[in-house]
PDB file of C-alpha atoms in Angstrom:
ATOM      1  CA  MET A  14      71.686  86.281  88.346  1.00  0.00           C
ATOM      2  CA  SER A  15      70.616  82.736  88.383  1.00  0.00           C
ATOM      3  CA  GLU A  16      71.534  82.380  92.015  1.00  0.00           C
ATOM      4  CA  ILE A  17      69.414  85.435  92.931  1.00  0.00           C
ATOM      5  CA  ARG A  18      66.530  83.901  90.883  1.00  0.00           C
ATOM      6  CA  LYS A  19      66.851  80.608  92.694  1.00  0.00           C
ATOM      7  CA  ARG A  20      66.866  82.390  96.092  1.00  0.00           C
ATOM      8  CA  VAL A  21      63.794  84.415  95.502  1.00  0.00           C
ATOM      9  CA  ASN A  22      62.076  81.568  93.408  1.00  0.00           C
ATOM     10  CA  LEU A  23      61.660  83.773  90.460  1.00  0.00           C
ATOM     11  CA  PRO A  24      59.851  82.088  87.470  1.00  0.00           C
ATOM     12  CA  ALA A  25      61.705  81.163  84.342  1.00  0.00           C
ATOM     13  CA  SER A  26      61.748  83.472  81.442  1.00  0.00           C
ATOM     14  CA  SER A  27      58.292  84.192  79.998  1.00  0.00           C
ATOM     15  CA  SER A  28      59.612  84.509  76.448  1.00  0.00           C
ATOM     16  CA  SER A  29      59.904  80.711  75.988  1.00  0.00           C
ATOM     17  CA  SER A  30      56.546  80.078  77.706  1.00  0.00           C
ATOM     18  CA  SER A  31      54.603  82.545  75.379  1.00  0.00           C
ATOM     19  CA  THR A  32      56.402  81.019  72.384  1.00  0.00           C
ATOM     20  CA  ASP A  33      55.090  77.545  73.414  1.00  0.00           C
ATOM     21  CA  GLN A  34      51.631  78.846  74.027  1.00  0.00           C
ATOM     22  CA  SER A  35      51.487  80.611  70.679  1.00  0.00           C
ATOM     23  CA  THR A  36      52.677  77.487  68.942  1.00  0.00           C
ATOM     24  CA  ALA A  37      49.989  75.365  70.645  1.00  0.00           C
ATOM     25  CA  VAL A  38      47.423  77.905  69.606  1.00  0.00           C
ATOM     26  CA  GLU A  39      48.649  77.745  66.010  1.00  0.00           C
ATOM     27  CA  VAL A  40      48.526  73.967  65.970  1.00  0.00           C
ATOM     28  CA  LYS A  41      45.023  73.948  67.285  1.00  0.00           C
ATOM     29  CA  GLU A  42      43.922  76.626  64.800  1.00  0.00           C
ATOM     30  CA  LYS A  43      45.565  74.430  62.022  1.00  0.00           C
ATOM     31  CA  GLU A  44      43.854  71.415  63.056  1.00  0.00           C
ATOM     32  CA  LYS A  45      40.461  73.177  63.305  1.00  0.00           C
ATOM     33  CA  SER A  46      41.034  74.621  59.877  1.00  0.00           C
ATOM     34  CA  THR A  47      41.896  71.218  58.479  1.00  0.00           C
ATOM     35  CA  LYS A  48      38.771  69.740  60.176  1.00  0.00           C
ATOM     36  CA  TYR A  49      36.589  72.405  58.658  1.00  0.00           C
ATOM     37  CA  PHE A  50      38.192  72.011  55.114  1.00  0.00           C
ATOM     38  CA  THR A  51      37.629  68.210  55.372  1.00  0.00           C
ATOM     39  CA  LYS A  52      33.991  68.718  56.203  1.00  0.00           C
ATOM     40  CA  PHE A  53      33.576  71.170  53.482  1.00  0.00           C
ATOM     41  CA  VAL A  54      35.145  68.839  50.885  1.00  0.00           C
ATOM     42  CA  PHE A  55      32.985  65.968  52.076  1.00  0.00           C
ATOM     43  CA  LEU A  56      29.824  68.162  51.748  1.00  0.00           C
ATOM     44  CA  VAL A  57      30.876  69.271  48.280  1.00  0.00           C
ATOM     45  CA  ILE A  58      31.316  65.617  47.221  1.00  0.00           C
ATOM     46  CA  VAL A  59      27.898  64.617  48.778  1.00  0.00           C
ATOM     47  CA  VAL A  60      26.144  67.564  46.986  1.00  0.00           C
ATOM     48  CA  PHE A  61      27.821  66.602  43.741  1.00  0.00           C
ATOM     49  CA  LEU A  62      26.741  63.024  43.908  1.00  0.00           C
ATOM     50  CA  LEU A  63      23.295  64.037  44.730  1.00  0.00           C
ATOM     51  CA  VAL A  64      23.140  66.352  41.696  1.00  0.00           C
ATOM     52  CA  LEU A  65      24.677  63.608  39.586  1.00  0.00           C
ATOM     53  CA  LEU A  66      21.949  61.246  40.691  1.00  0.00           C
ATOM     54  CA  ALA A  67      19.164  63.736  40.085  1.00  0.00           C
ATOM     55  CA  VAL A  68      20.519  64.314  36.664  1.00  0.00           C
ATOM     56  CA  GLY A  69      20.598  60.575  36.023  1.00  0.00           C
ATOM     57  CA  VAL A  70      17.082  60.063  37.216  1.00  0.00           C
ATOM     58  CA  LEU A  71      15.890  62.878  35.107  1.00  0.00           C
ATOM     59  CA  CYS A  72      17.582  61.581  32.039  1.00  0.00           C
ATOM     60  CA  TRP A  73      16.229  58.034  32.530  1.00  0.00           C
ATOM     61  CA  HIS A  74      12.754  59.530  32.969  1.00  0.00           C
ATOM     62  CA  LEU A  75      13.099  61.526  29.691  1.00  0.00           C
ATOM     63  CA  LEU A  76      14.476  58.555  27.869  1.00  0.00           C
ATOM     64  CA  ASP A  77      11.782  56.393  29.202  1.00  0.00           C
ATOM     65  CA  LYS A  78       9.079  58.799  27.981  1.00  0.00           C
ATOM     66  CA  ARG A  79      10.492  59.400  24.570  1.00  0.00           C
ATOM     67  CA  THR A  80       8.605  57.995  21.499  1.00  0.00           C
ATOM     68  CA  PRO A  81       9.786  54.425  20.736  1.00  0.00           C
ATOM     69  CA  PRO A  82      11.480  53.923  17.382  1.00  0.00           C
ATOM     70  CA  LYS A  83       9.100  52.802  14.574  1.00  0.00           C
ATOM     71  CA  PRO A  84       9.334  49.014  13.873  1.00  0.00           C
ATOM     72  CA  PRO A  85      10.742  48.138  10.408  1.00  0.00           C
ATOM     73  CA  HIS A  86       8.560  47.271   7.429  1.00  0.00           C
ATOM     74  CA  VAL A  87       8.331  43.588   6.795  1.00  0.00           C
ATOM     75  CA  LEU A  88       7.872  42.316   3.114  1.00  0.00           C
ATOM     76  CA  MET A  89       7.294  38.674   2.425  1.00  0.00           C
ATOM     77  CA  LEU A  90       7.325  37.279  -1.033  1.00  0.00           C
ATOM     78  CA  ILE A  91       6.273  33.781  -2.208  1.00  0.00           C
ATOM     79  CA  ALA A  92       6.508  32.653  -5.868  1.00  0.00           C
ATOM     80  CA  ASP A  93       4.773  29.603  -7.129  1.00  0.00           C
ATOM     81  CA  ASP A  94       6.779  27.093  -9.216  1.00  0.00           C
ATOM     82  CA  LEU A  95       9.998  29.064  -8.943  1.00  0.00           C
ATOM     83  CA  GLY A  96      12.867  26.640  -9.716  1.00  0.00           C
ATOM     84  CA  TRP A  97      16.332  26.772  -8.144  1.00  0.00           C
ATOM     85  CA  ALA A  98      17.890  28.120 -11.230  1.00  0.00           C
ATOM     86  CA  ASP A  99      15.028  30.594 -12.021  1.00  0.00           C
ATOM     87  CA  VAL A 100      16.666  33.613 -10.313  1.00  0.00           C
ATOM     88  CA  GLY A 101      19.786  35.582 -11.279  1.00  0.00           C
ATOM     89  CA  TRP A 102      21.959  34.767  -8.388  1.00  0.00           C
ATOM     90  CA  HIS A 103      21.685  31.025  -9.053  1.00  0.00           C
ATOM     91  CA  SER A 104      21.907  31.138 -12.971  1.00  0.00           C
ATOM     92  CA  SER A 105      22.843  33.605 -15.717  1.00  0.00           C
ATOM     93  CA  ASP A 106      20.250  32.312 -17.993  1.00  0.00           C
ATOM     94  CA  ILE A 107      17.501  34.196 -16.334  1.00  0.00           C
ATOM     95  CA  SER A 108      17.819  37.925 -15.485  1.00  0.00           C
ATOM     96  CA  THR A 109      16.244  39.021 -12.099  1.00  0.00           C
ATOM     97  CA  PRO A 110      18.022  42.276 -11.297  1.00  0.00           C
ATOM     98  CA  THR A 111      15.688  43.559  -8.643  1.00  0.00           C
ATOM     99  CA  LEU A 112      15.420  40.129  -6.815  1.00  0.00           C
ATOM    100  CA  THR A 113      19.122  39.649  -7.166  1.00  0.00           C
ATOM    101  CA  SER A 114      19.780  43.002  -5.539  1.00  0.00           C
ATOM    102  CA  LEU A 115      17.442  42.163  -2.650  1.00  0.00           C
ATOM    103  CA  ALA A 116      19.170  38.835  -2.238  1.00  0.00           C
ATOM    104  CA  ARG A 117      22.748  40.122  -2.256  1.00  0.00           C
ATOM    105  CA  SER A 118      21.848  42.819   0.254  1.00  0.00           C
ATOM    106  CA  GLY A 119      20.302  40.203   2.592  1.00  0.00           C
ATOM    107  CA  VAL A 120      20.907  36.581   3.510  1.00  0.00           C
ATOM    108  CA  ILE A 121      20.674  33.921   0.941  1.00  0.00           C
ATOM    109  CA  LEU A 122      19.575  30.506   2.255  1.00  0.00           C
ATOM    110  CA  LYS A 123      21.226  27.790   0.238  1.00  0.00           C
ATOM    111  CA  HIS A 124      19.857  24.762   2.179  1.00  0.00           C
ATOM    112  CA  PHE A 125      16.295  25.564   2.622  1.00  0.00           C
ATOM    113  CA  TYR A 126      13.685  23.130   1.393  1.00  0.00           C
ATOM    114  CA  SER A 127      10.221  24.115   0.436  1.00  0.00           C
ATOM    115  CA  GLN A 128       7.106  22.176  -0.709  1.00  0.00           C
ATOM    116  CA  PRO A 129       6.611  21.488  -4.513  1.00  0.00           C
ATOM    117  CA  ILE A 130       2.890  22.498  -4.301  1.00  0.00           C
ATOM    118  CA  CYS A 131       1.077  25.743  -3.636  1.00  0.00           C
ATOM    119  CA  THR A 132      -1.149  25.179  -0.506  1.00  0.00           C
ATOM    120  CA  ALA A 133       1.503  23.233   1.466  1.00  0.00           C
ATOM    121  CA  SER A 134       4.178  25.935   0.818  1.00  0.00           C
ATOM    122  CA  ARG A 135       1.836  28.777   2.010  1.00  0.00           C
ATOM    123  CA  ALA A 136       0.725  26.948   5.042  1.00  0.00           C
ATOM    124  CA  ALA A 137       4.280  26.181   6.125  1.00  0.00           C
ATOM    125  CA  LEU A 138       5.326  29.814   5.504  1.00  0.00           C
ATOM    126  CA  LEU A 139       2.379  31.364   7.536  1.00  0.00           C
ATOM    127  CA  THR A 140       2.516  28.821  10.326  1.00  0.00           C
ATOM    128  CA  GLY A 141       6.173  27.911  10.778  1.00  0.00           C
ATOM    129  CA  ARG A 142       5.156  24.149  10.781  1.00  0.00           C
ATOM    130  CA  TYR A 143       5.773  21.289   8.494  1.00  0.00           C
ATOM    131  CA  PRO A 144       2.711  20.611   6.252  1.00  0.00           C
ATOM    132  CA  PHE A 145       2.265  17.022   7.404  1.00  0.00           C
ATOM    133  CA  LYS A 146       1.585  18.624  10.861  1.00  0.00           C
ATOM    134  CA  LEU A 147      -1.392  20.300   9.184  1.00  0.00           C
ATOM    135  CA  GLY A 148      -2.602  17.398   7.235  1.00  0.00           C
ATOM    136  CA  LEU A 149      -1.391  18.960   3.974  1.00  0.00           C
ATOM    137  CA  GLN A 150       1.320  16.515   2.949  1.00  0.00           C
ATOM    138  CA  GLY A 151      -0.568  15.168  -0.034  1.00  0.00           C
ATOM    139  CA  SER A 152       0.385  15.896  -3.594  1.00  0.00           C
ATOM    140  CA  ARG A 153      -2.597  18.055  -4.416  1.00  0.00           C
ATOM    141  CA  PRO A 154      -3.420  21.597  -3.129  1.00  0.00           C
ATOM    142  CA  PHE A 155      -6.962  22.876  -2.281  1.00  0.00           C
ATOM    143  CA  LEU A 156      -9.017  22.667  -5.450  1.00  0.00           C
ATOM    144  CA  ALA A 157     -11.975  24.896  -6.553  1.00  0.00           C
ATOM    145  CA  GLY A 158     -15.231  23.623  -5.540  1.00  0.00           C
ATOM    146  CA  ARG A 159     -13.858  21.362  -2.829  1.00  0.00           C
ATOM    147  CA  ILE A 160     -14.104  21.856   1.078  1.00  0.00           C
ATOM    148  CA  GLY A 161     -10.602  22.314   2.471  1.00  0.00           C
ATOM    149  CA  SER A 162      -8.971  25.044   4.527  1.00  0.00           C
ATOM    150  CA  LEU A 163      -6.046  25.662   6.819  1.00  0.00           C
ATOM    151  CA  PRO A 164      -7.241  24.688  10.310  1.00  0.00           C
ATOM    152  CA  LEU A 165      -8.544  27.632  12.304  1.00  0.00           C
ATOM    153  CA  SER A 166      -6.595  26.297  15.349  1.00  0.00           C
ATOM    154  CA  GLU A 167      -3.407  27.575  13.817  1.00  0.00           C
ATOM    155  CA  GLU A 168      -2.237  31.069  14.667  1.00  0.00           C
ATOM    156  CA  LEU A 169      -0.684  32.590  11.568  1.00  0.00           C
ATOM    157  CA  PHE A 170       2.184  34.952  11.049  1.00  0.00           C
ATOM    158  CA  PRO A 171       0.038  38.077  10.328  1.00  0.00           C
ATOM    159  CA  GLN A 172      -1.893  37.465  13.488  1.00  0.00           C
ATOM    160  CA  LEU A 173       1.278  37.491  15.456  1.00  0.00           C
ATOM    161  CA  MET A 174       2.428  40.609  13.681  1.00  0.00           C
ATOM    162  CA  GLN A 175      -0.915  42.382  14.579  1.00  0.00           C
ATOM    163  CA  LYS A 176      -0.108  41.646  18.246  1.00  0.00           C
ATOM    164  CA  LYS A 177       3.105  43.689  17.740  1.00  0.00           C
ATOM    165  CA  GLY A 178       1.207  46.581  16.455  1.00  0.00           C
ATOM    166  CA  TYR A 179       1.668  45.952  12.624  1.00  0.00           C
ATOM    167  CA  ARG A 180      -0.850  46.750   9.976  1.00  0.00           C
ATOM    168  CA  THR A 181      -0.867  43.663   7.705  1.00  0.00           C
ATOM    169  CA  HIS A 182      -1.837  43.445   4.146  1.00  0.00           C
ATOM    170  CA  MET A 183      -1.861  40.657   1.479  1.00  0.00           C
ATOM    171  CA  VAL A 184      -1.738  40.962  -2.272  1.00  0.00           C
ATOM    172  CA  GLY A 185      -2.033  38.010  -4.628  1.00  0.00           C
ATOM    173  CA  LYS A 186      -2.948  34.451  -4.218  1.00  0.00           C
ATOM    174  CA  TRP A 187      -4.463  33.053  -1.127  1.00  0.00           C
ATOM    175  CA  HIS A 188      -5.045  29.437  -1.802  1.00  0.00           C
ATOM    176  CA  LEU A 189      -5.557  28.348   1.935  1.00  0.00           C
ATOM    177  CA  GLY A 190      -9.251  27.760   1.815  1.00  0.00           C
ATOM    178  CA  PHE A 191     -12.533  29.878   1.802  1.00  0.00           C
ATOM    179  CA  GLU A 192     -15.156  27.398   2.678  1.00  0.00           C
ATOM    180  CA  SER A 193     -16.604  30.148   5.114  1.00  0.00           C
ATOM    181  CA  LYS A 194     -15.619  33.760   5.886  1.00  0.00           C
ATOM    182  CA  ALA A 195     -13.568  32.578   8.910  1.00  0.00           C
ATOM    183  CA  TYR A 196     -11.137  31.001   6.664  1.00  0.00           C
ATOM    184  CA  THR A 197     -10.427  33.961   4.403  1.00  0.00           C
ATOM    185  CA  PRO A 198      -7.382  36.284   4.659  1.00  0.00           C
ATOM    186  CA  ILE A 199      -8.871  39.242   6.607  1.00  0.00           C
ATOM    187  CA  HIS A 200     -10.203  36.800   9.271  1.00  0.00           C
ATOM    188  CA  ARG A 201      -6.797  35.025   9.518  1.00  0.00           C
ATOM    189  CA  GLY A 202      -4.704  38.081  10.371  1.00  0.00           C
ATOM    190  CA  PHE A 203      -4.650  40.522   7.501  1.00  0.00           C
ATOM    191  CA  HIS A 204      -6.187  43.933   7.555  1.00  0.00           C
ATOM    192  CA  SER A 205      -6.775  43.921   3.809  1.00  0.00           C
ATOM    193  CA  PHE A 206      -6.526  41.432   0.966  1.00  0.00           C
ATOM    194  CA  THR A 207      -6.477  42.083  -2.752  1.00  0.00           C
ATOM    195  CA  GLY A 208      -6.199  39.097  -5.013  1.00  0.00           C
ATOM    196  CA  PHE A 209      -7.903  35.706  -5.569  1.00  0.00           C
ATOM    197  CA  TYR A 210      -8.947  32.844  -3.351  1.00  0.00           C
ATOM    198  CA  ASN A 211      -8.315  29.914  -5.727  1.00  0.00           C
ATOM    199  CA  GLY A 212      -5.079  28.413  -6.767  1.00  0.00           C
ATOM    200  CA  MET A 213      -5.105  29.710 -10.289  1.00  0.00           C
ATOM    201  CA  GLN A 214      -6.644  32.272 -12.631  1.00  0.00           C
ATOM    202  CA  ASP A 215      -6.281  33.789 -16.121  1.00  0.00           C
ATOM    203  CA  TYR A 216      -3.891  36.755 -15.962  1.00  0.00           C
ATOM    204  CA  LEU A 217      -6.330  39.038 -17.955  1.00  0.00           C
ATOM    205  CA  THR A 218      -9.910  37.717 -17.347  1.00  0.00           C
ATOM    206  CA  HIS A 219      -9.164  36.537 -13.715  1.00  0.00           C
ATOM    207  CA  THR A 220     -11.344  33.552 -14.164  1.00  0.00           C
ATOM    208  CA  THR A 221     -10.672  30.036 -12.992  1.00  0.00           C
ATOM    209  CA  SER A 222     -13.124  28.200 -15.369  1.00  0.00           C
ATOM    210  CA  GLY A 223     -11.425  25.590 -17.420  1.00  0.00           C
ATOM    211  CA  LEU A 224      -8.122  26.002 -15.653  1.00  0.00           C
ATOM    212  CA  ASP A 225      -8.864  23.318 -13.021  1.00  0.00           C
ATOM    213  CA  THR A 226      -8.415  20.029 -14.894  1.00  0.00           C
ATOM    214  CA  VAL A 227      -9.712  18.026 -11.868  1.00  0.00           C
ATOM    215  CA  MET A 228     -12.927  19.891 -11.332  1.00  0.00           C
ATOM    216  CA  ASP A 229     -14.066  22.108 -14.122  1.00  0.00           C
ATOM    217  CA  VAL A 230     -15.719  24.709 -11.792  1.00  0.00           C
ATOM    218  CA  GLY A 231     -14.809  28.263 -11.114  1.00  0.00           C
ATOM    219  CA  GLY A 232     -15.714  31.830 -12.138  1.00  0.00           C
ATOM    220  CA  TYR A 233     -14.428  35.336 -11.841  1.00  0.00           C
ATOM    221  CA  ASP A 234     -12.009  35.531  -8.845  1.00  0.00           C
ATOM    222  CA  MET A 235     -10.447  38.950  -8.108  1.00  0.00           C
ATOM    223  CA  ARG A 236     -11.585  40.718  -4.985  1.00  0.00           C
ATOM    224  CA  ARG A 237     -10.724  43.237  -2.381  1.00  0.00           C
ATOM    225  CA  ASP A 238     -11.540  42.374   1.266  1.00  0.00           C
ATOM    226  CA  LEU A 239     -10.875  44.795   4.154  1.00  0.00           C
ATOM    227  CA  TRP A 240     -11.639  46.000   7.610  1.00  0.00           C
ATOM    228  CA  ASP A 241     -13.124  49.530   7.833  1.00  0.00           C
ATOM    229  CA  ALA A 242     -12.382  52.183  10.444  1.00  0.00           C
ATOM    230  CA  GLN A 243     -15.339  50.954  12.586  1.00  0.00           C
ATOM    231  CA  GLY A 244     -14.048  47.397  12.602  1.00  0.00           C
ATOM    232  CA  ARG A 245     -16.509  45.995  10.084  1.00  0.00           C
ATOM    233  CA  SER A 246     -15.301  43.503   7.447  1.00  0.00           C
ATOM    234  CA  SER A 247     -16.181  43.930   3.895  1.00  0.00           C
ATOM    235  CA  MET A 248     -15.985  40.815   1.592  1.00  0.00           C
ATOM    236  CA  ASP A 249     -18.350  41.766  -1.339  1.00  0.00           C
ATOM    237  CA  ASN A 250     -15.860  43.957  -3.261  1.00  0.00           C
ATOM    238  CA  ILE A 251     -15.672  41.865  -6.512  1.00  0.00           C
ATOM    239  CA  LEU A 252     -13.305  43.958  -8.709  1.00  0.00           C
ATOM    240  CA  TRP A 253     -15.190  43.467 -12.028  1.00  0.00           C
ATOM    241  CA  SER A 254     -13.630  46.588 -13.442  1.00  0.00           C
ATOM    242  CA  LEU A 255     -10.205  44.870 -13.479  1.00  0.00           C
ATOM    243  CA  ASN A 256     -11.287  42.407 -15.966  1.00  0.00           C
ATOM    244  CA  GLY A 257      -8.887  42.875 -18.791  1.00  0.00           C
ATOM    245  CA  THR A 258      -6.062  44.338 -16.682  1.00  0.00           C
ATOM    246  CA  HIS A 259      -3.032  42.101 -16.220  1.00  0.00           C
ATOM    247  CA  SER A 260      -2.585  40.552 -12.735  1.00  0.00           C
ATOM    248  CA  ASN A 261       0.935  41.897 -12.485  1.00  0.00           C
ATOM    249  CA  VAL A 262      -0.251  45.588 -12.958  1.00  0.00           C
ATOM    250  CA  ILE A 263      -2.966  45.057 -10.316  1.00  0.00           C
ATOM    251  CA  PHE A 264      -0.634  43.553  -7.743  1.00  0.00           C
ATOM    252  CA  ASN A 265       2.102  45.859  -8.330  1.00  0.00           C
ATOM    253  CA  GLU A 266      -0.142  48.975  -7.775  1.00  0.00           C
ATOM    254  CA  GLU A 267      -1.758  47.453  -4.733  1.00  0.00           C
ATOM    255  CA  ALA A 268       1.649  46.611  -3.264  1.00  0.00           C
ATOM    256  CA  ILE A 269       2.844  50.111  -3.693  1.00  0.00           C
ATOM    257  CA  GLU A 270      -0.246  51.536  -2.218  1.00  0.00           C
TER     258      GLU A 270
END
């Protein structure tokens, strides 16, 4: 048979040729399918990344527009003539349960030194500067009837707090000068002030007369200064009705309010 094919130049068997062709077609189809699948997977990944990016941008936008958390309340206390052992966490002779609780839930500074007089201590606290930088390094505080005030060139702690959006209030003793309105609490960073300008007063009568042994001057000193809703200052609110009410009761109620 093979000889006859050779003589007449018959082609080889078509079965093997068709098999090869079908195999080649299958390979091409497989390559084509693989190529399409790769493109599809790539497209899915791109779409997924775009969606993820869009979600991220949306979340950032929503978080950026959310209401910022309210700042914490800040309470500062200063006590005149308070000795090292006059608090419960330094001595068992004096019981100060509320102050002791506050101290133990916070930070106790054991190597902090303050001034031994009123004006200098307040000036240092509100300015963050040494009293001798302010000309207050002497042994006497501001006295009733004398001109003397914390320099207006100093920016005080409540003024900085106001810049941060805080409402600032002071209760108690000022003792940083009041030779003019510009030196009083509500003009030095406080929105309101209830208390007395001088360095001392009687707890019940709220007068300074006879208490200043250097200059026997004074009078009734219990007032409420504040700024109203229209931005006007009121400094004529002498609290005559509180004559006879103990200072501790007045200051406690004001602080709570």
